[in-house]
mmCIF file of C-alpha atoms in Angstrom:
data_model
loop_
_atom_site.group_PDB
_atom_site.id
_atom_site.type_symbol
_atom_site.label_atom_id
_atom_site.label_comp_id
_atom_site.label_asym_id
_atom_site.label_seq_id
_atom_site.Cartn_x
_atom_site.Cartn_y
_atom_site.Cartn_z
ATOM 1 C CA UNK A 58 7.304 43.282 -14.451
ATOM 2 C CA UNK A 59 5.176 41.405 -12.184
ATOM 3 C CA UNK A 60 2.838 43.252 -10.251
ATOM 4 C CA UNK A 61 1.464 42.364 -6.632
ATOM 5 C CA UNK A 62 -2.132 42.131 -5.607
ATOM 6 C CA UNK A 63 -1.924 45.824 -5.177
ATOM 7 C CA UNK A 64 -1.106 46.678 -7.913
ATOM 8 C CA UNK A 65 2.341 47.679 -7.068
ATOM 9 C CA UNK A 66 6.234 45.657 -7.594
ATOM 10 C CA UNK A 67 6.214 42.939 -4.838
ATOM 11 C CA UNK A 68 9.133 43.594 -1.863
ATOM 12 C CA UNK A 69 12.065 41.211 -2.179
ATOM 13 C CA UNK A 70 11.962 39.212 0.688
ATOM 14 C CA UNK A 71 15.829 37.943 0.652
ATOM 15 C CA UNK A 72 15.016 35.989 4.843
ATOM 16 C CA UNK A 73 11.917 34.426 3.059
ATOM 17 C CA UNK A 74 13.619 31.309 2.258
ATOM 18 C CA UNK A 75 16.430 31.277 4.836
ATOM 19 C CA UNK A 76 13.673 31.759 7.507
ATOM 20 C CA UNK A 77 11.432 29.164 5.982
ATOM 21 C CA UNK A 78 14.048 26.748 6.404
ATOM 22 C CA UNK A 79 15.099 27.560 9.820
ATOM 23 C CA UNK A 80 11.548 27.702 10.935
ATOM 24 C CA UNK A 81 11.056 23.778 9.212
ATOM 25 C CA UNK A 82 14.731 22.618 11.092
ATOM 26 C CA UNK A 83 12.786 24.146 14.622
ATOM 27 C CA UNK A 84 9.151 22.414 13.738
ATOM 28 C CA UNK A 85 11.214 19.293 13.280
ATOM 29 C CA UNK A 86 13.210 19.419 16.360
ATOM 30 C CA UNK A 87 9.717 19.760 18.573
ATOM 31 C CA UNK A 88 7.648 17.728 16.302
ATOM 32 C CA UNK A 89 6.876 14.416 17.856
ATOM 33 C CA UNK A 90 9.153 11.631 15.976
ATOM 34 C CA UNK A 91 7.107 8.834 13.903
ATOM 35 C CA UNK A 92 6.545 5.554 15.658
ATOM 36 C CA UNK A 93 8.925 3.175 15.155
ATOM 37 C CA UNK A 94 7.985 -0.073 13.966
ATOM 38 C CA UNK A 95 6.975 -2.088 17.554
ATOM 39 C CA UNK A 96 8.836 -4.938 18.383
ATOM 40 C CA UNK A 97 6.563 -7.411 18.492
ATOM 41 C CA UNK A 98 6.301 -9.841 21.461
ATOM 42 C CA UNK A 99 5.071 -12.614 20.523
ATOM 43 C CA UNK A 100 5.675 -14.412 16.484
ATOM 44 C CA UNK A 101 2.777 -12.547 14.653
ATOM 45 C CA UNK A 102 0.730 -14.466 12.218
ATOM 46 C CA UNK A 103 2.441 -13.354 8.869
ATOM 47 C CA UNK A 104 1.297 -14.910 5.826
ATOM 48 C CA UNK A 105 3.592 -16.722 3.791
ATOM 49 C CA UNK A 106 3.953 -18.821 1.331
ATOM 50 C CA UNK A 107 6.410 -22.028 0.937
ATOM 51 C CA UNK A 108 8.750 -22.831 -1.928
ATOM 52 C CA UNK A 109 6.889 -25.077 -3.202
ATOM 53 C CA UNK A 110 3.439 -22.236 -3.797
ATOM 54 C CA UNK A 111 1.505 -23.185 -1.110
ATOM 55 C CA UNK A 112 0.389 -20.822 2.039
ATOM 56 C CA UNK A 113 0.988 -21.159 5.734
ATOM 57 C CA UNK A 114 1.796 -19.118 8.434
ATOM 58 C CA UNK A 115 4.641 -18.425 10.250
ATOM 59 C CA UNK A 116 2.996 -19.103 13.624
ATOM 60 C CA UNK A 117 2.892 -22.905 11.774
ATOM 61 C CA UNK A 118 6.433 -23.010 12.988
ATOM 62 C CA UNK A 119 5.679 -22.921 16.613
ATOM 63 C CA UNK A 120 5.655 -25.519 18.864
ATOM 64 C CA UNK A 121 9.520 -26.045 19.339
ATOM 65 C CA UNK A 122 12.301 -23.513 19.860
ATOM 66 C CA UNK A 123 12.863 -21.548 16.885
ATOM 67 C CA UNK A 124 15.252 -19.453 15.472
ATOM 68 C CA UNK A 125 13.861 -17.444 12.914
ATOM 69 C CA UNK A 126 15.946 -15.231 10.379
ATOM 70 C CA UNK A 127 14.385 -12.590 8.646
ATOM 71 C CA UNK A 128 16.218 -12.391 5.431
ATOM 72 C CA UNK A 129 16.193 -11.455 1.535
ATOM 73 C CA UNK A 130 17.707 -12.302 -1.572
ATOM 74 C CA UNK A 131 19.010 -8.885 -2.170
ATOM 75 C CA UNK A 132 20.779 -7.992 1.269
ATOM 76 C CA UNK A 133 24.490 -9.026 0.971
ATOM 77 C CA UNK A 134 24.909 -9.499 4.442
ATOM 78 C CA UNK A 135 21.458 -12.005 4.544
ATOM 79 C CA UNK A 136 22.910 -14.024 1.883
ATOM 80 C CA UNK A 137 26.417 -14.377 3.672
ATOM 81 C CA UNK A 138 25.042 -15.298 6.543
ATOM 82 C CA UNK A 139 22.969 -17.977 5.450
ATOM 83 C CA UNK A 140 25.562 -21.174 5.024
ATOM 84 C CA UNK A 141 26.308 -20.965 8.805
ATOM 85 C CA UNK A 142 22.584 -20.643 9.708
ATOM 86 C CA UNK A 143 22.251 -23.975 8.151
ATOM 87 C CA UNK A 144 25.084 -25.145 9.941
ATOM 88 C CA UNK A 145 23.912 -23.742 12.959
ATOM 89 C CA UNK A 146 20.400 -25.994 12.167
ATOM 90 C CA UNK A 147 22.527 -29.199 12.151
ATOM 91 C CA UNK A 148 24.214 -28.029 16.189
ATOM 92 C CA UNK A 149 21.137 -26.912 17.189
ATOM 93 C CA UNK A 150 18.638 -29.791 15.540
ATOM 94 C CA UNK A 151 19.113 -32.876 17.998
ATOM 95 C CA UNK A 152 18.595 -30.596 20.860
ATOM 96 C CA UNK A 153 14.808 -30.075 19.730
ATOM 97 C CA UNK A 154 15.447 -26.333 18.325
ATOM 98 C CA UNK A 155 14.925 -25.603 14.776
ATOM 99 C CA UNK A 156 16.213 -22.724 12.348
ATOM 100 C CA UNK A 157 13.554 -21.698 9.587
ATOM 101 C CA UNK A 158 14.011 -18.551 7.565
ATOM 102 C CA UNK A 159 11.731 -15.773 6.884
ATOM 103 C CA UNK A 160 12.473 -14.055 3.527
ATOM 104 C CA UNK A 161 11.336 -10.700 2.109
ATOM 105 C CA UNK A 162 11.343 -11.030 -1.028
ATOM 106 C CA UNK A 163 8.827 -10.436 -3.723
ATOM 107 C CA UNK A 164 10.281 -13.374 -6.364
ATOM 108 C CA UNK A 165 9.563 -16.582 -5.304
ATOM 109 C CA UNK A 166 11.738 -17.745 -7.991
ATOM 110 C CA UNK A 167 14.749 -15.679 -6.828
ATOM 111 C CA UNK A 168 14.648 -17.619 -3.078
ATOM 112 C CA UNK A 169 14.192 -20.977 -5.203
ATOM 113 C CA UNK A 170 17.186 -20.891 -7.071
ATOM 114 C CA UNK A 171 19.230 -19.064 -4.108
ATOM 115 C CA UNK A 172 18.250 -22.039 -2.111
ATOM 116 C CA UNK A 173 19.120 -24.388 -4.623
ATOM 117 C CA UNK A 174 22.597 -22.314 -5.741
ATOM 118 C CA UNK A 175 23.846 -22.567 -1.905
ATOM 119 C CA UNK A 176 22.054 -26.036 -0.713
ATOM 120 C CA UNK A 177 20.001 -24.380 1.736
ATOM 121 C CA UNK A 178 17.575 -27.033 3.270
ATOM 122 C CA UNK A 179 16.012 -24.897 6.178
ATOM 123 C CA UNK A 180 12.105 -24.404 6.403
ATOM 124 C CA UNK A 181 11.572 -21.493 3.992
ATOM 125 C CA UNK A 182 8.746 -19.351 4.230
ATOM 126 C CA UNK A 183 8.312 -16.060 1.675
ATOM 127 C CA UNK A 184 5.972 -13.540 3.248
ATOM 128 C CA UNK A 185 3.183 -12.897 0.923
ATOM 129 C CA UNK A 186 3.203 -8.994 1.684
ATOM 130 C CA UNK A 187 6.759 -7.811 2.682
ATOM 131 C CA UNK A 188 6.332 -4.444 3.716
ATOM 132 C CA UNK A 189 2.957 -5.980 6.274
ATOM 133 C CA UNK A 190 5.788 -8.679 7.362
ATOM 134 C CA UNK A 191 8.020 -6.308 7.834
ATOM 135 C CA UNK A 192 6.154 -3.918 10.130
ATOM 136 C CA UNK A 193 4.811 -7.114 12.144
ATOM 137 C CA UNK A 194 8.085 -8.569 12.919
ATOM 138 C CA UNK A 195 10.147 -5.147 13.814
ATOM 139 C CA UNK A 196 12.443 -5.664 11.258
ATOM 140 C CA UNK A 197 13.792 -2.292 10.661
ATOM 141 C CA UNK A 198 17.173 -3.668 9.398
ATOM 142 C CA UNK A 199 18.001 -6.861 7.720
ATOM 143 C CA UNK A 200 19.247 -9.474 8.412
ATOM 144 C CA UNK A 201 17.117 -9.926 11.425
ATOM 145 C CA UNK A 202 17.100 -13.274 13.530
ATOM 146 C CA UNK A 203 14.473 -14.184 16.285
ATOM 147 C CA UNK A 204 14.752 -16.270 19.322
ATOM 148 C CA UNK A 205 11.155 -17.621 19.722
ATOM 149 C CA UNK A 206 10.057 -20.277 22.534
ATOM 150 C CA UNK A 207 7.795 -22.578 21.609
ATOM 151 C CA UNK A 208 4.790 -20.712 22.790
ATOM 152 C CA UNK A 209 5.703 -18.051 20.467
ATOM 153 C CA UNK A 210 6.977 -15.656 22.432
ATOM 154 C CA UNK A 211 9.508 -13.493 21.597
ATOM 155 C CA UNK A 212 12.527 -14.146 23.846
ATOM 156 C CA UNK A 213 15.732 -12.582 22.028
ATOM 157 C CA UNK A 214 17.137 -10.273 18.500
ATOM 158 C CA UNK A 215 19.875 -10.220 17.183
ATOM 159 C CA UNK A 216 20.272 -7.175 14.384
ATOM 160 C CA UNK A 217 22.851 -7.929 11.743
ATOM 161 C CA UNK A 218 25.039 -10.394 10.143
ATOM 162 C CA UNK A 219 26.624 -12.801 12.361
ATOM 163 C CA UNK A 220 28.754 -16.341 11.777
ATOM 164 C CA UNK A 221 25.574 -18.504 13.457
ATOM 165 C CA UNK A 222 28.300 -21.473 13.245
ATOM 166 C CA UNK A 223 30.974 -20.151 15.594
ATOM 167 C CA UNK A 224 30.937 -21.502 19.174
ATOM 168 C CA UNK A 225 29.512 -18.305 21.430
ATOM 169 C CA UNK A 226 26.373 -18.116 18.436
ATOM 170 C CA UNK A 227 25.700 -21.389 19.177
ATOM 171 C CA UNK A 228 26.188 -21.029 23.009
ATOM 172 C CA UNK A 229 23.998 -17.549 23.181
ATOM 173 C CA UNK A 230 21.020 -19.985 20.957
ATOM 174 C CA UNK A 231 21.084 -22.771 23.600
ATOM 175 C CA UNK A 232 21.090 -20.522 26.602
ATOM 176 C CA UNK A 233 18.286 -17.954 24.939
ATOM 177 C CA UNK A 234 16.192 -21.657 24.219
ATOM 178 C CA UNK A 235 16.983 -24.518 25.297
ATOM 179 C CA UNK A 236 17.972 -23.437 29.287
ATOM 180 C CA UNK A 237 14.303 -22.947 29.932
#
């Protein structure tokens, strides 16, 4: 038998738990939420480094309209999107915009033969540190796609998977860039 510090058999406490709980649930309700990540307003400086090993940044893109998806190997919807992205490069090219892509991974290797698999020819940038990356660029969901004037400012988002080929992507890219 277990004794308690007096000396005597501890009282069962059967709301102990229960009350514990319902005391955590009413902390958390008041509690002050975490900060989100902050959508960034202008393209921050995040290291990266191109397919072929060497560094740059991806403020080195700036300079013309970009679009700029934020992207990985591993996220199905990322990897479906990316044919039309390219073919939303070629509609969007002679108009002086340019789509580069932003990936998260941590295997260069894996982006080099993804590229190479689906004949992906966009600028390619690998952030050095993806969780930094991610945090500096917002991305709380992937696939993530910037609008960015050529100043670097941060002028649109899109969240989520889209068909970058069909005619009202396009349209929503030219008017977002290119009507400025």
């Amino acid at each position: 038998m277990r004794l308690g510090i007096s000396g005597t058999p501890p009282r069962k406490r059967p709301w102990l738990p229960k009350g514990l709980v319902a005391l955590g649930l009413a902390l958390a309700l008041i509690a002050p939420l975490p900060a989100r990540s902050r959508e960034p307003a202008s393209m921050p400086a995040v290291p990266l480094t191109r397919l072929d090993g060497t560094a740059m940044r991806a403020t080195d893109w700036l300079g013309r309209p970009l679009v700029v998806n934020i992207w990985a190997t591993w996220c199905p919807p990322c990897r479906t999107e990316m044919p039309s992205l390219q073919r939303l490069s070629a509609l969007i090219e002679p108009s002086g915009a340019r789509v580069v892509a932003l990936s998260l991974d941590t295997d260069l290797n894996l982006v080099r033969e993804f590229v190479l698999k689906y004949g992906i020819a966009l600028p390619i940038g690998v952030a050095t540190t993806p969780g930094s990356a991610t945090d500096a660029l917002g991305a709380t969901a992937l696939p993530l796609t910037l609008y960015v004037a050529p100043d670097g400012r941060i002028v649109g988002r899109h969240f989520g998977q889209r068909n970058w080929a069909e005619e009202s992507a396009v349209r929503d890219v030219k008017q977002r860039l290119l009507a400025r």
